[in-house]
Coordinates of C-alpha atoms in Angstrom, one line a residue:
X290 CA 32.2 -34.6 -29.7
X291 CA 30.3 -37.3 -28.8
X292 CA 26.7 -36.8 -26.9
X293 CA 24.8 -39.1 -25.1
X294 CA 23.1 -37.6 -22.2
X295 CA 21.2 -34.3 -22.5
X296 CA 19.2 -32.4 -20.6
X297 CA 15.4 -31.0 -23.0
X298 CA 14.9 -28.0 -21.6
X299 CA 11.5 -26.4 -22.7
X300 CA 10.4 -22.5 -21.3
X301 CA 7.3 -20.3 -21.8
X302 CA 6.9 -17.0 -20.2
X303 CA 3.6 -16.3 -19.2
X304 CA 3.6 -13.0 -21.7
X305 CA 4.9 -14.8 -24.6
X306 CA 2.3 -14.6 -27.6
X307 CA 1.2 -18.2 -28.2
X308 CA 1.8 -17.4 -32.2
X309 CA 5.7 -17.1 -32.0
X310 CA 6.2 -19.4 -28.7
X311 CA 5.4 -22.9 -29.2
X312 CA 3.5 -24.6 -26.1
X313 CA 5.8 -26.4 -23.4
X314 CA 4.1 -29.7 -24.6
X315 CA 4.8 -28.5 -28.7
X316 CA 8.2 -27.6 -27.3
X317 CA 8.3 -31.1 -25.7
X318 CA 7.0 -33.2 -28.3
X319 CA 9.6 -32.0 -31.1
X320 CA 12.9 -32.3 -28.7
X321 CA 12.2 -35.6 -27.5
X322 CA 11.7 -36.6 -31.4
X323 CA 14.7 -35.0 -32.2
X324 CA 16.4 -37.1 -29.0
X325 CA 15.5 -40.4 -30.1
X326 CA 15.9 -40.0 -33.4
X327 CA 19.9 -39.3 -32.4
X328 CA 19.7 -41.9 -30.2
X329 CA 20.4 -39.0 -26.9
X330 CA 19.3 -40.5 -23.6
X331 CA 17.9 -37.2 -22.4
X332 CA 15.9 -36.2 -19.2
X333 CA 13.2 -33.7 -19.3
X334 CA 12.9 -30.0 -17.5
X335 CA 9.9 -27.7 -18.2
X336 CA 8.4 -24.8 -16.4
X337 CA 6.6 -21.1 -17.4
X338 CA 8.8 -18.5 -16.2
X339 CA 10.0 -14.9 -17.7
X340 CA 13.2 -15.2 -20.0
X341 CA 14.6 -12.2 -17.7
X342 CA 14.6 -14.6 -14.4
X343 CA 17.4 -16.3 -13.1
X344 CA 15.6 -18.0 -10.2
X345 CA 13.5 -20.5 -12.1
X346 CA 13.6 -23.8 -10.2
X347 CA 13.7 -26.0 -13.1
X348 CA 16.5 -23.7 -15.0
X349 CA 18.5 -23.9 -11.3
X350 CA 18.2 -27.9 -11.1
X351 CA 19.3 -28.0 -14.7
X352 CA 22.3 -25.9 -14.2
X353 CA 23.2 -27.7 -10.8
X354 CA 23.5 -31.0 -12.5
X355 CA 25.3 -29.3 -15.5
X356 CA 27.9 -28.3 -12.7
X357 CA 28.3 -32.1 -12.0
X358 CA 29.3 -33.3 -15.3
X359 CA 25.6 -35.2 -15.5
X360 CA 24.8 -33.9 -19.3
X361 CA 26.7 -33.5 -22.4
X362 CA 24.3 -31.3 -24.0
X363 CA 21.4 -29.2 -23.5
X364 CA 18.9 -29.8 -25.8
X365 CA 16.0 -27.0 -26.7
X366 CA 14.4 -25.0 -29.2
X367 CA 16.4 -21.9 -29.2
X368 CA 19.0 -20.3 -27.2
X369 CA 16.5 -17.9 -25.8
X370 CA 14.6 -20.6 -24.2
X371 CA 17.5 -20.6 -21.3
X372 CA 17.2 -16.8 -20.8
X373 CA 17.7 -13.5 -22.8
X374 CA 19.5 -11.4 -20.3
X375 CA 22.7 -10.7 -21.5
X376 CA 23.9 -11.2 -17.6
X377 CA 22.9 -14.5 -17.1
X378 CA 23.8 -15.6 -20.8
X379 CA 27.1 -14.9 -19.9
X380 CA 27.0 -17.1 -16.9
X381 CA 25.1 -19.8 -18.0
X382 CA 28.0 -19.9 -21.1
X383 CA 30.9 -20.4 -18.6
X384 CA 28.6 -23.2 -16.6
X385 CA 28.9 -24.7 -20.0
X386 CA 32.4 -24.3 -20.8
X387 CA 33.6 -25.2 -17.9
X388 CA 31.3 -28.5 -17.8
X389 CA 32.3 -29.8 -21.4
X390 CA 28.7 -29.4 -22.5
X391 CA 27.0 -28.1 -25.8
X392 CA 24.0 -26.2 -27.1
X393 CA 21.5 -28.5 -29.2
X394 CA 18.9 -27.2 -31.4
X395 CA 16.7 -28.6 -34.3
X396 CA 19.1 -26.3 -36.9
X397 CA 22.4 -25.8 -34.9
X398 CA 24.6 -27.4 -32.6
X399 CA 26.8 -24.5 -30.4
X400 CA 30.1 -25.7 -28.4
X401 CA 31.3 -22.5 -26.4
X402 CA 34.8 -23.9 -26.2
X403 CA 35.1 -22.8 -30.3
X404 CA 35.5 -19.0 -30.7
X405 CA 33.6 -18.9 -34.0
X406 CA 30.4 -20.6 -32.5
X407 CA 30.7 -18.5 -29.3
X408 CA 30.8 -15.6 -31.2
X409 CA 27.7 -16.7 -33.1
X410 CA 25.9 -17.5 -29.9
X411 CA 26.9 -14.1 -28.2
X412 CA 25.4 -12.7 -31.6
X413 CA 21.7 -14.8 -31.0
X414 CA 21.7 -13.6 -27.3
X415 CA 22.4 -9.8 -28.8
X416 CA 19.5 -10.3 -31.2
X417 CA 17.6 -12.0 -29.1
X418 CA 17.4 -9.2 -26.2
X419 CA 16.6 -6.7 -28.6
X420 CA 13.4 -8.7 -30.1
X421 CA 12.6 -8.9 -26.1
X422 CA 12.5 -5.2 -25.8
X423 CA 10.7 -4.7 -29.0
X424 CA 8.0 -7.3 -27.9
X425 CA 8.0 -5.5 -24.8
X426 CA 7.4 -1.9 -26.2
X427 CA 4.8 -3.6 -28.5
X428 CA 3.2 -5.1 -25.4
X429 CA 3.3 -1.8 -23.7
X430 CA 1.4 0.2 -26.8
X431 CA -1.2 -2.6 -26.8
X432 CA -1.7 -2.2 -23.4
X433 CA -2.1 1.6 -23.2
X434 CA -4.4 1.3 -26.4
X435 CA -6.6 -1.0 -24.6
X436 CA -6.8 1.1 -21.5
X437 CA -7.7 4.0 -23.4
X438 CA -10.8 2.4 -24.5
X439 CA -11.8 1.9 -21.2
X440 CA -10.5 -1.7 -20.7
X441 CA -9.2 -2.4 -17.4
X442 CA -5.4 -4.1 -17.8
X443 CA -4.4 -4.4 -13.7
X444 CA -4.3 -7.9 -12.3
X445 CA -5.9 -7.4 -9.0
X446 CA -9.3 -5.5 -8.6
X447 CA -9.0 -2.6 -6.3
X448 CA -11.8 -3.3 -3.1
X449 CA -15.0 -1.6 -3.5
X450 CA -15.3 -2.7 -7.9
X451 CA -15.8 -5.9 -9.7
X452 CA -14.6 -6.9 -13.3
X453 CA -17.1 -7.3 -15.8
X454 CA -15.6 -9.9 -18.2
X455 CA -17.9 -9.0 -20.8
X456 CA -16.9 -5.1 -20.9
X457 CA -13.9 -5.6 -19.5
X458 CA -14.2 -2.6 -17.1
X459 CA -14.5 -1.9 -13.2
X460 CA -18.1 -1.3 -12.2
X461 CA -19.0 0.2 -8.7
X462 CA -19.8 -2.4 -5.9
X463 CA -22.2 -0.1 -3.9
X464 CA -22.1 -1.5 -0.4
X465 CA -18.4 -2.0 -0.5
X466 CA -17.8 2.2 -2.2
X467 CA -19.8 3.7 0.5
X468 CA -16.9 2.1 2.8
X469 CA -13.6 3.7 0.3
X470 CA -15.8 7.2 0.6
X471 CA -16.1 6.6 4.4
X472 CA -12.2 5.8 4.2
X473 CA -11.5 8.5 2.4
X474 CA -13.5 11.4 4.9
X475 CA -12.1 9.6 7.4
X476 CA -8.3 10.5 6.7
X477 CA -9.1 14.4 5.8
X478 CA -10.5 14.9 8.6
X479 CA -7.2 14.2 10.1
X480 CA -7.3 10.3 11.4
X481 CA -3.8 8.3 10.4
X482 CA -4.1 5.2 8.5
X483 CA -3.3 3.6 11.8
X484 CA -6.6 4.8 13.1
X485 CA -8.9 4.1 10.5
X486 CA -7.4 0.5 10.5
X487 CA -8.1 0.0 14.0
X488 CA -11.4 1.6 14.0
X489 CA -12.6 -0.8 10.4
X490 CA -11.4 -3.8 12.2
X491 CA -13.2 -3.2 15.8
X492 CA -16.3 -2.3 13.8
X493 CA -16.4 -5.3 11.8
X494 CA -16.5 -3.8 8.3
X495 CA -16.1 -6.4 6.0
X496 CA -14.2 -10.2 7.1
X497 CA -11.2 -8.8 5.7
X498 CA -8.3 -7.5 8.1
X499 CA -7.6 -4.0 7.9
X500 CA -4.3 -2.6 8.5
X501 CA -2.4 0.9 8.2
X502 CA -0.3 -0.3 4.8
X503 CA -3.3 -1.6 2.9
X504 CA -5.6 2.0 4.1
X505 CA -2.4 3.7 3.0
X506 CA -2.5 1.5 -0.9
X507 CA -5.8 2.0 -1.1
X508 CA -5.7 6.4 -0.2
X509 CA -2.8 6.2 -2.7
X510 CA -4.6 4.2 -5.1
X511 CA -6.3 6.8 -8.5
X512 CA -8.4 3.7 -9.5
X513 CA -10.9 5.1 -7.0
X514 CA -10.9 8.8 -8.5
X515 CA -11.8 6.7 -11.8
X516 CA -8.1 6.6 -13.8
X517 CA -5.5 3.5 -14.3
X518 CA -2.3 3.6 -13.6
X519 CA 0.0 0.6 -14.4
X520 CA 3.5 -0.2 -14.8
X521 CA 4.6 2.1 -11.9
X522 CA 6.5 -0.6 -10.5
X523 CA 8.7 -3.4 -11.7
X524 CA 10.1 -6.6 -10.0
X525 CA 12.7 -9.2 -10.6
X526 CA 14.6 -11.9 -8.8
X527 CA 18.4 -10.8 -7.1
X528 CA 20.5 -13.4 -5.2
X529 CA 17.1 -15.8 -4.3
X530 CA 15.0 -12.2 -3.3
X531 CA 12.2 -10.7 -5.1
X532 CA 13.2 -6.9 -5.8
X533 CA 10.5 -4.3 -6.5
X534 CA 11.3 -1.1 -7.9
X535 CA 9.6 2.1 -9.2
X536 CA 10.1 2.1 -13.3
X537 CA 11.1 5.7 -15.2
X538 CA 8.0 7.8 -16.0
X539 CA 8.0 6.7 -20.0
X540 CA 7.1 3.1 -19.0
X541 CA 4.6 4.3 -17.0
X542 CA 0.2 4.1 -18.2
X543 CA -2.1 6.3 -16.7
X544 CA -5.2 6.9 -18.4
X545 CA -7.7 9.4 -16.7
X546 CA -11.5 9.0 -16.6
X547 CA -11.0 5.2 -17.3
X548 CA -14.1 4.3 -15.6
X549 CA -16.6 5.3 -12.7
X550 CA -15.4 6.6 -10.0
X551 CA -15.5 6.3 -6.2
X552 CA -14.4 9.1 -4.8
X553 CA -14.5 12.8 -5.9
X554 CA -12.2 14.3 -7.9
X555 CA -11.3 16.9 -5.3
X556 CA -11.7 14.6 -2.2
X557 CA -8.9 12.0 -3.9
X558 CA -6.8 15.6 -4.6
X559 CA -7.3 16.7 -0.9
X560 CA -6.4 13.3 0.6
X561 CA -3.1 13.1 -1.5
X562 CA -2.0 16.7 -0.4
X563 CA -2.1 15.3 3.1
X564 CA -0.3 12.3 2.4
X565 CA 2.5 14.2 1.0
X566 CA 2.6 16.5 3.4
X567 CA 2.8 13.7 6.3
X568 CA 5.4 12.2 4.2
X569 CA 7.3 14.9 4.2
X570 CA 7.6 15.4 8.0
X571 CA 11.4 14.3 9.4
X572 CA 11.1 10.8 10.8
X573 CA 10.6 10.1 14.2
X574 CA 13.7 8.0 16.4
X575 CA 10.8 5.2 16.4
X576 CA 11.2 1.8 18.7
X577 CA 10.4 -1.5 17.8
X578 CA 7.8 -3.3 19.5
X579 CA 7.4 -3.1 23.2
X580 CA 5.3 -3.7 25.8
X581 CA 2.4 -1.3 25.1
X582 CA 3.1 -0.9 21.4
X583 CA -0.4 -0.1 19.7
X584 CA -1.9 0.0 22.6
X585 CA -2.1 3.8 23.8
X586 CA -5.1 5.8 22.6
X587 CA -5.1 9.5 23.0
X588 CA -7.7 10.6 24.8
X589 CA -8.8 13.6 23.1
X590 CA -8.6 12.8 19.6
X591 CA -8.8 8.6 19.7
X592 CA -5.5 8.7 17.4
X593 CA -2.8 6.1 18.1
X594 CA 0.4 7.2 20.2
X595 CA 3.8 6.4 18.8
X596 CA 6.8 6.0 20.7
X597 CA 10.4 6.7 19.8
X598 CA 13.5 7.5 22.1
X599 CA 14.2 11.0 23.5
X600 CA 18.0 11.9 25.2
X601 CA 18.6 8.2 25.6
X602 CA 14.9 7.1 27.5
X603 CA 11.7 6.0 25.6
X604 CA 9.4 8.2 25.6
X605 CA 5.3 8.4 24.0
X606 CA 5.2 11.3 21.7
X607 CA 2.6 14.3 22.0
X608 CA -0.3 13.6 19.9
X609 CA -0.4 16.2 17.1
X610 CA -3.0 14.3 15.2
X611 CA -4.3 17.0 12.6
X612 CA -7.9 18.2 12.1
X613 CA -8.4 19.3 8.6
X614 CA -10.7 22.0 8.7
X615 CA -13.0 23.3 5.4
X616 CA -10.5 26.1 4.3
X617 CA -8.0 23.4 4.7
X618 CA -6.4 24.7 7.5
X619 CA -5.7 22.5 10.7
X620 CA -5.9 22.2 14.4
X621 CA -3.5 20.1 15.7
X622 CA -4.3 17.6 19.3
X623 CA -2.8 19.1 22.3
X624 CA -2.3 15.7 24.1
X625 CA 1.4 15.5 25.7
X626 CA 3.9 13.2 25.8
X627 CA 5.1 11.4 28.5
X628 CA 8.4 9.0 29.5
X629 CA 7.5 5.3 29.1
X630 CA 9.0 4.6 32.6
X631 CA 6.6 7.2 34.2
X632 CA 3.6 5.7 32.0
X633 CA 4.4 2.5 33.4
X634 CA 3.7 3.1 37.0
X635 CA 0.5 4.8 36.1
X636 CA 0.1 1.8 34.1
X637 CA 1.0 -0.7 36.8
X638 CA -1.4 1.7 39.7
X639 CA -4.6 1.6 37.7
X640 CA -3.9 -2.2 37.1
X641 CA -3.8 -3.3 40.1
X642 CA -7.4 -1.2 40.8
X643 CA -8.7 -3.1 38.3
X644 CA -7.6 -6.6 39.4
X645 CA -8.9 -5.8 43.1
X646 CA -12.2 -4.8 41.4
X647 CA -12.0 -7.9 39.5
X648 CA -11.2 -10.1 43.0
X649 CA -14.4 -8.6 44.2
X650 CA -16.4 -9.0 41.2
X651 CA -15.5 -13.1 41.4
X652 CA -17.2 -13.2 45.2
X653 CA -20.4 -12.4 43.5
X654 CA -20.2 -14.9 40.6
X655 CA -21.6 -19.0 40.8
X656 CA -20.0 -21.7 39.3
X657 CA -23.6 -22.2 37.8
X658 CA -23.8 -19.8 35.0
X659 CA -22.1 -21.2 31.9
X660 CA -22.2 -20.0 28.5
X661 CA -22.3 -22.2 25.4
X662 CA -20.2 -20.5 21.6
X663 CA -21.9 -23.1 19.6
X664 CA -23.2 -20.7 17.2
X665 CA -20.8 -18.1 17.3
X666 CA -18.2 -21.4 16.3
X667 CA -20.5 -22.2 13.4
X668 CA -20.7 -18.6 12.2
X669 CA -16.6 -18.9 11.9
X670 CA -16.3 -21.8 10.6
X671 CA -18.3 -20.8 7.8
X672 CA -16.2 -17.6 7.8
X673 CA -13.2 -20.5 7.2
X674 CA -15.1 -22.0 4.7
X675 CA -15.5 -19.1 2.4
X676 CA -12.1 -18.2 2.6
X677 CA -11.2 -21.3 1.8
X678 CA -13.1 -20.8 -1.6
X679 CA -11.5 -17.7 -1.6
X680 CA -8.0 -19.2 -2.2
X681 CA -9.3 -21.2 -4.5
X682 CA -10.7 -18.9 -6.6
X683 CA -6.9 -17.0 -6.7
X684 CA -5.9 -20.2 -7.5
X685 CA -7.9 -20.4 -10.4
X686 CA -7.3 -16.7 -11.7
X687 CA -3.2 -17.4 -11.7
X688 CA -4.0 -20.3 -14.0
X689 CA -6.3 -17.9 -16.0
X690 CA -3.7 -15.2 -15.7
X691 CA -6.2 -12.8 -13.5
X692 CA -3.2 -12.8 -11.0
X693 CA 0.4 -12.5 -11.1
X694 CA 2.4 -15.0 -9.3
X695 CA 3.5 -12.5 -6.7
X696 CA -0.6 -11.3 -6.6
X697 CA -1.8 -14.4 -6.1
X698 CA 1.4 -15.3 -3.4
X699 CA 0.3 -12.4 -1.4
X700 CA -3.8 -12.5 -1.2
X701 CA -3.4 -16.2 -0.7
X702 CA -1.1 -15.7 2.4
X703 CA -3.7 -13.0 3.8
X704 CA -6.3 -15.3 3.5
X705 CA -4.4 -18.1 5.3
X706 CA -3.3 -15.6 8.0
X707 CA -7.6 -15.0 8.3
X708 CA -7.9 -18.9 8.5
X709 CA -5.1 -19.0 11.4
X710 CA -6.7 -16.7 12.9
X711 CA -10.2 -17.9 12.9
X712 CA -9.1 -21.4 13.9
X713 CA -7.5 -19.5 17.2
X714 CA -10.6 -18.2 18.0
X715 CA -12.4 -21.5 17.6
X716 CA -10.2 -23.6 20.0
X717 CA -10.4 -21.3 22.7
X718 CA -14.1 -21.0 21.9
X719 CA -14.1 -24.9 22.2
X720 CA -11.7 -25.0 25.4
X721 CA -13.9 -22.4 27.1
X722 CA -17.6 -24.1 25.9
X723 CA -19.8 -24.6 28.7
X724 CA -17.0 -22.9 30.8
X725 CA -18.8 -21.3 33.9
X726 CA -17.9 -17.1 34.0
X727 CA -16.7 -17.7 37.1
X728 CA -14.0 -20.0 35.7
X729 CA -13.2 -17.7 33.1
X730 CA -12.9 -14.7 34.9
X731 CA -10.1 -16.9 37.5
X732 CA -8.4 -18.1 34.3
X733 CA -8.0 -14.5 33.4
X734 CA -7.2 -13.0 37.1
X735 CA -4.3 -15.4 37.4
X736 CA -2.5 -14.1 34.4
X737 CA -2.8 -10.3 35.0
X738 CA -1.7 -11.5 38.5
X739 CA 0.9 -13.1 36.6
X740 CA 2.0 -9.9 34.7
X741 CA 1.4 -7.6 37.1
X742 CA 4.0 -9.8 39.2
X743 CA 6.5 -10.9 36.7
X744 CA 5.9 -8.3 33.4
X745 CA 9.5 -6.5 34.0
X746 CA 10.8 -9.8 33.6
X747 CA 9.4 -10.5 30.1
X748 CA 11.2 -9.6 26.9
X749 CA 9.3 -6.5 25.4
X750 CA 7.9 -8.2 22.6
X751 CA 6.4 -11.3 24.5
X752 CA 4.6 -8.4 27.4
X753 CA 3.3 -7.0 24.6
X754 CA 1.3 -10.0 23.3
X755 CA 0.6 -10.7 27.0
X756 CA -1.1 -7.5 27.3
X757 CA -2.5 -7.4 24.3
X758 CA -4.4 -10.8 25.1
X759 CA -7.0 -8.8 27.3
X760 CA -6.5 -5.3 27.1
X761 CA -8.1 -3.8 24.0
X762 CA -7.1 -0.2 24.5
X763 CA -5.1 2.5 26.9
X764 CA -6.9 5.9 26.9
X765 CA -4.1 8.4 27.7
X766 CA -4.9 12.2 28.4
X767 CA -2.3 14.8 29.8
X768 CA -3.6 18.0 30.5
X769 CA -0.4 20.0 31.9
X770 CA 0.7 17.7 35.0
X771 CA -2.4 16.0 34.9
X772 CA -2.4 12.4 33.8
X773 CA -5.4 10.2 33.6
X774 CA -5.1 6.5 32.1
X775 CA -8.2 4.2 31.3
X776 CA -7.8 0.6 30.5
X777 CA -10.6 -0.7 28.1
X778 CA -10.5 -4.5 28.8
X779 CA -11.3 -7.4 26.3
X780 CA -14.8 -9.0 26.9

């Protein structure tokens, strides 16, 4: 047949050992020689991506164009360069029947319309899967050998160690440990993740933003009780979505006493007995998010209500936050439950005691007394800044292969959310700069007046940000028919 367009198409995986993979540019170089020296007028497509992924933008515009009759031929160094699944072999060969177009190589040329030369090319993609899984394994028994010595092989470092290049191992960041250790007491003693999260973030520790998942990773996580664990997960690309799933115990690494640890032995062991046994309880009816979702405090315990749906009505669960005792046996909190519509107009009664308190309070203020955020602005912007250096340095430990893709995706989003955040905080700082108190308290009458008026109107979702704008917390206690509410509100 005759060719005269083609499509170079030139792949590294980021795993691929340089010595058997030439570089995208050696990849490069040699096809566009081999092009010109055929007289193909060919366009070029590179990108570093995993042989096993079908998603790879480059390989997807290549294919799309393939679709539309653009190319005669691909041209690249080897079949495996367009992918070593056996799947997507299979589809990428009827994108190329069906289109007229061949397989060019420096040795072969492979048209999938002739049985003999499919049947060679289904050979190559056979062989070539099976030197992927051997390459694989051989990865894998490097990897475990290196861990055994000590050698940390994870891509992120877990919070509260830094890597030391030059020994290649996790060493103990003191200041940021005595926080994992406080983490840890924290949960035996019977606080949910939910709690602790709450209670790190309103005490400032560290600029980072706490949450229940990330306590719950790091409580799960046997880095801290000194051992490394990798390969417990595996991830790949279906229909345009990542997919993560747990891999079979064989191509699993753990390797105890890999370096210092953090936390006790038997502390780690007494935390994960707990999480299992909280994991184990049957799930809760839970709602979505509504008005006073994370909002409701118990009173006797500080733990965080839930909600979930009882005979048809919404209803806040009893408490039964547990208290692990020495002998690890537990007391459980005795705070009731109550129906969401009854909480409501408690809710809605103390409320309005503390918007006449706050109309009387307003009397007594001038329009003199003003208060100026000028430092408190500069202190976050150079919170911004620092994250901002922060991303970069992600950046720069993808391209040095610190980070997976997905690794670096996810710590650079978090620090972006920070930024978002922070830049809030700043432009209301600004708008309210040399605001008198007595302007801002009015401001902030006028929409609890507003809620207070118009809140059953409000979708569930949009009362809940309301409220959550100046109420920090609702203390809830029952004790039998007795209900007492306190409202802790935002300075």
């Amino acid at each position: 047949m005759s060719i005269k367009k083609v499509a170079i198409y030139c792949r590294k995986s980021r795993e691929a050992d340089d010595k058997t993979t030439a570089s995208i540019d050696g990849q490069a170089n040699s096809l566009i020689e081999l092009c010109e020296k055929r007289g193909y007028v060919y366009d070029l497509y590179s990108e570093t991506g995993s042989s096993q992924e079908w998603d790879r933008p480059e390989f997807q515009k290549l294919l799309s164009k393939i679709k539309h009759y653009e190319y005669d031929a691909i041209v690249c160094t080897e079949q495996s360069r367009l992918t070593r699944n056996t799947k997507h072999y299979e589809e990428v060969k009827e994108i190329m029947i069906k289109s007229g177009c061949v397989l060019v190589t420096p040795t072969s040329m492979t048209d999938y319309t002739n049985e003999d030369q499919m049947f060679s090319g289904d050979i190559i993609a056979l062989i070539e899967k099976r030197e992927w899984q051997t390459t694989r394994k051989r990865l894998m028994r490097g990897s475990r050998e290196s861990a055994k010595k000590g050698n940390w092989m994870g891509k992120k470092v877990p919070f509260g160690y830094q890597y030391n290049r030059d020994t290649k191992n996790l060493e103990i960041v003191p200041e940021d440990a005595q926080i994992i250790v406080h983490m840890f007491n924290e949960y035996v003693s019977g606080k949910s993740t939910t709690t602790i999260a709450y209670d790190f973030n309103n005490q400032g520790i560290t600029t980072m933003q706490w949450s229940s998942s990330s306590v719950a990773r790091m409580i799960a996580n046997v880095a801290y009780a000194g051992h490394s664990s990798y390969g417990r997960t595996k991830q790949y690309k279906q229909d345009g979505k990542r997919i993560t799933e747990r891999t079979s115990t064989e191509d699993q690494i753990l390797i105890k006493d890999a370096h210092e640890p953090i936390v006790p032995q038997e502390l780690f062991d007494k935390a994960q007995r707990i999480r299992n046994e909280r994991n184990t309880r049957p799930p809760a009816l839970k709602l979505g998010r509504h008005k006073f979702s994370g909002l409701v405090r118990c009173g006797l315990c500080n733990g965080i209500h839930s909600f979930q749906t009882a005979h048809g009505m919404k209803r806040i669960t009893s408490c039964q936050t547990r208290t692990y005792l020495d002998n690890e046996t537990y007391s459980t909190c005795t705070n009731g439950g109550i129906y969401v519509k009854d909480f409501e107009i408690l809710f809605h009664e103390y409320f309005a005691q503390y918007i006449d308190q706050l109309e009387q309070y307003i009397h007594l203020l001038s329009n003199d007394d003003t208060q100026n955020f000028d430092e408190e602005i500069n202190r976050k912007e150079k919170q911004i800044e620092k994250l901002r250096k922060d991303i970069k340095r992600v950046q720069q430990g993808f391209v040095m292969e610190i980070f997976s893709q997905e690794e670096a995706r996810d710590q650079i989003a978090s620090f972006k959310e920070q930024i978002a955040i922070l830049e809030d905080q700043i432009e209301s700082m600004k708008a309210e700069n040399n605001m008198s108190e007595h302007d801002k308290v009015s401001a902030r009458l006028d929409n609890m007046r507003r809620f207070l008026t118009h809140g059953d109107n409000i979708p569930e979702r949009e009362a809940n940000e309301i409220l959550r704008d100046f109420i920090d917390t609702i203390i809830y206690t029952k004790n039998g028919n007795e209900i007492e509410l306190k409202i802790i509100i935002k300075d």
